[in-house]
XYZ file of C-alpha atoms in Angstrom:
219
model
C 100.290 84.116 112.802
C 97.755 86.903 112.798
C 99.675 90.141 113.055
C 102.188 90.915 110.336
C 105.680 91.412 111.754
C 107.766 94.274 110.391
C 111.547 93.829 110.317
C 113.403 97.009 109.307
C 116.720 96.225 107.624
C 119.640 98.216 108.998
C 121.345 97.912 105.622
C 119.337 101.043 104.755
C 119.979 102.855 108.038
C 122.376 105.782 108.326
C 125.457 104.396 110.062
C 126.470 107.924 111.093
C 123.617 107.775 113.600
C 122.827 104.068 113.601
C 121.676 103.753 117.211
C 119.290 106.678 116.772
C 117.847 105.029 113.674
C 117.417 101.741 115.547
C 115.702 103.525 118.420
C 113.354 105.258 115.989
C 112.092 102.021 114.423
C 111.698 100.361 117.801
C 109.651 103.299 119.108
C 107.609 103.146 115.899
C 106.571 99.586 116.710
C 108.903 97.327 114.761
C 109.106 93.864 116.317
C 112.241 92.546 114.600
C 115.498 94.121 113.434
C 116.919 92.626 110.241
C 120.643 92.262 109.568
C 121.858 91.606 106.006
C 125.300 90.037 106.247
C 127.231 89.853 102.956
C 130.718 88.454 102.502
C 131.659 89.639 98.999
C 131.978 85.999 97.939
C 128.558 84.339 98.080
C 127.081 87.658 96.944
C 128.937 90.453 95.115
C 128.902 92.925 97.968
C 130.220 93.334 101.521
C 128.158 94.730 104.378
C 129.163 93.945 107.965
C 129.958 91.020 110.229
C 129.812 89.798 113.806
C 131.377 92.891 115.469
C 128.589 95.166 114.210
C 125.933 92.674 115.267
C 127.529 92.274 118.689
C 127.562 96.051 119.252
C 123.931 96.419 118.233
C 122.281 93.215 119.456
C 121.631 94.316 123.042
C 120.961 97.996 122.365
C 117.249 97.363 121.754
C 114.444 94.928 122.588
C 113.552 93.779 119.071
C 114.308 90.272 117.811
C 117.695 90.099 116.091
C 116.824 88.580 112.721
C 120.105 87.815 110.931
C 120.327 86.800 107.272
C 123.784 85.520 106.363
C 124.456 85.729 102.621
C 127.807 84.051 103.029
C 129.755 80.989 101.975
C 130.265 78.212 104.529
C 127.375 78.949 106.925
C 128.304 75.951 109.064
C 131.624 77.561 109.959
C 130.230 80.976 110.860
C 126.787 80.214 112.309
C 128.020 79.801 115.914
C 129.864 83.118 115.768
C 126.791 85.043 114.662
C 124.636 83.392 117.319
C 127.228 84.190 119.959
C 127.184 87.804 118.712
C 123.433 88.017 119.313
C 121.490 86.457 116.448
C 118.185 85.069 117.727
C 117.036 83.948 114.292
C 119.768 82.923 111.868
C 118.867 82.431 108.226
C 121.349 80.940 105.780
C 121.158 80.179 102.078
C 120.250 76.837 100.578
C 122.625 77.637 97.714
C 125.585 78.007 100.099
C 125.438 74.310 100.973
C 126.921 71.448 98.964
C 124.007 69.061 99.467
C 120.932 68.336 101.555
C 123.012 66.636 104.234
C 124.936 69.852 104.808
C 121.703 71.843 104.981
C 120.490 69.612 107.818
C 123.869 69.948 109.556
C 123.607 73.742 109.508
C 120.014 73.682 110.786
C 120.954 71.342 113.627
C 123.981 73.459 114.519
C 121.926 76.640 114.693
C 119.470 74.966 117.050
C 122.273 73.513 119.166
C 123.702 77.026 119.565
C 120.364 78.279 120.884
C 118.895 80.185 117.931
C 115.988 79.617 115.562
C 116.923 78.389 112.102
C 115.824 79.913 108.830
C 116.654 79.102 105.231
C 116.547 81.391 102.210
C 116.502 80.836 98.473
C 117.601 83.092 95.646
C 114.996 84.106 93.030
C 116.172 81.450 90.526
C 115.962 78.589 93.042
C 112.655 76.676 93.097
C 110.995 76.882 96.489
C 110.420 73.105 96.345
C 114.144 72.648 97.005
C 113.607 73.477 100.668
C 110.507 71.329 101.235
C 112.555 68.421 102.699
C 113.772 70.690 105.521
C 110.505 72.308 106.566
C 109.856 70.072 109.565
C 113.248 71.106 110.984
C 113.013 74.839 110.251
C 111.560 77.817 112.075
C 111.529 80.253 109.155
C 111.709 80.443 105.364
C 112.925 83.658 103.765
C 111.794 84.245 100.185
C 114.007 86.762 98.405
C 111.957 89.082 96.195
C 115.131 90.656 94.779
C 118.520 89.206 93.902
C 120.470 89.086 97.193
C 123.522 91.285 97.525
C 122.262 94.841 97.046
C 119.715 97.093 98.732
C 117.147 99.278 96.979
C 116.177 96.848 94.206
C 112.708 96.609 92.667
C 110.260 93.997 93.894
C 109.968 90.850 91.755
C 106.223 90.010 91.775
C 106.788 86.482 90.461
C 108.324 85.607 93.815
C 104.857 85.719 95.345
C 104.144 82.492 93.463
C 106.829 80.906 95.648
C 105.050 82.122 98.764
C 101.739 80.660 97.597
C 103.395 77.343 96.662
C 105.127 77.205 100.031
C 101.973 78.083 101.948
C 99.970 75.438 100.078
C 102.582 72.772 100.718
C 102.717 73.615 104.408
C 98.945 73.412 104.766
C 98.626 70.133 102.845
C 101.464 68.514 104.770
C 100.522 70.040 108.122
C 103.811 71.865 108.553
C 103.237 74.132 111.520
C 105.198 76.843 113.309
C 107.259 77.829 110.254
C 107.268 81.577 109.649
C 107.325 82.918 106.082
C 109.406 86.039 105.571
C 109.985 88.110 102.428
C 112.756 90.584 101.671
C 113.328 92.900 98.736
C 111.509 95.948 97.395
C 108.902 95.941 100.148
C 106.713 99.031 100.508
C 103.051 99.748 101.205
C 101.855 98.304 97.891
C 104.149 95.277 97.608
C 103.747 94.585 101.303
C 99.996 94.224 100.823
C 100.530 91.772 97.972
C 102.927 89.770 100.136
C 100.479 89.666 103.055
C 97.708 88.441 100.762
C 100.008 85.696 99.468
C 100.574 84.469 103.027
C 103.735 86.212 104.261
C 104.142 86.624 108.027
C 107.204 88.911 108.182
C 107.999 91.866 105.926
C 111.594 93.044 105.707
C 111.853 96.651 104.566
C 114.833 98.948 104.359
C 114.726 102.039 102.180
C 110.951 102.278 102.581
C 111.380 102.815 106.335
C 114.752 104.386 107.068
C 115.547 107.963 106.075
C 111.980 109.259 106.361
C 110.195 111.456 108.883
C 107.026 109.338 108.997
C 108.578 106.048 110.108
C 105.662 104.992 112.313
C 103.165 105.601 109.519
C 105.283 103.595 107.122
C 105.634 100.673 109.518
C 101.906 100.757 110.222
C 101.184 100.777 106.465
C 102.999 97.466 106.085
C 100.477 95.773 108.358
């Protein structure tokens, strides 16, 4: 990929005027819209579920990029895809074993979406190497999943470099690398240099008057 994709996270949007906020990032040039789904079990927080996604999914022309931080992704993946997820990313840690990981990936594809996998900061990126030929996206968390507004963890860029090197050596193609957590102009540049294709940003984008400038700065 040549152009860096920006995916504003609606977790940081103002839900009192959510559709206006979504329109503002789309007009400002964002290509993807990121949904952080939390169940209060896999992560210690609750955000929103399929009804919110369903109401939003067709209100814009951006790609619906859905990150499910939930237990039992196999059970819920079809529901989120039916609600409008075009890319569905689940957590490696939410699965019992590698066999289940492959089952979830296959199910996502069978339901018509692209499949992504994410790892928490403490999980070695090498854990997901066996699945790369089946995946469309890898999401590296640069904060601990479950809360917005955390500080960027620079050590996570080592994961991006390790992943990028592995993909090049083993000729893994067409897998997008995404990063989420504490992304702003400065950390976004570091992530791009490490080899990231998609930058998820929430509080850096939403709630400001210069949204277009901020999105442009991430590229």
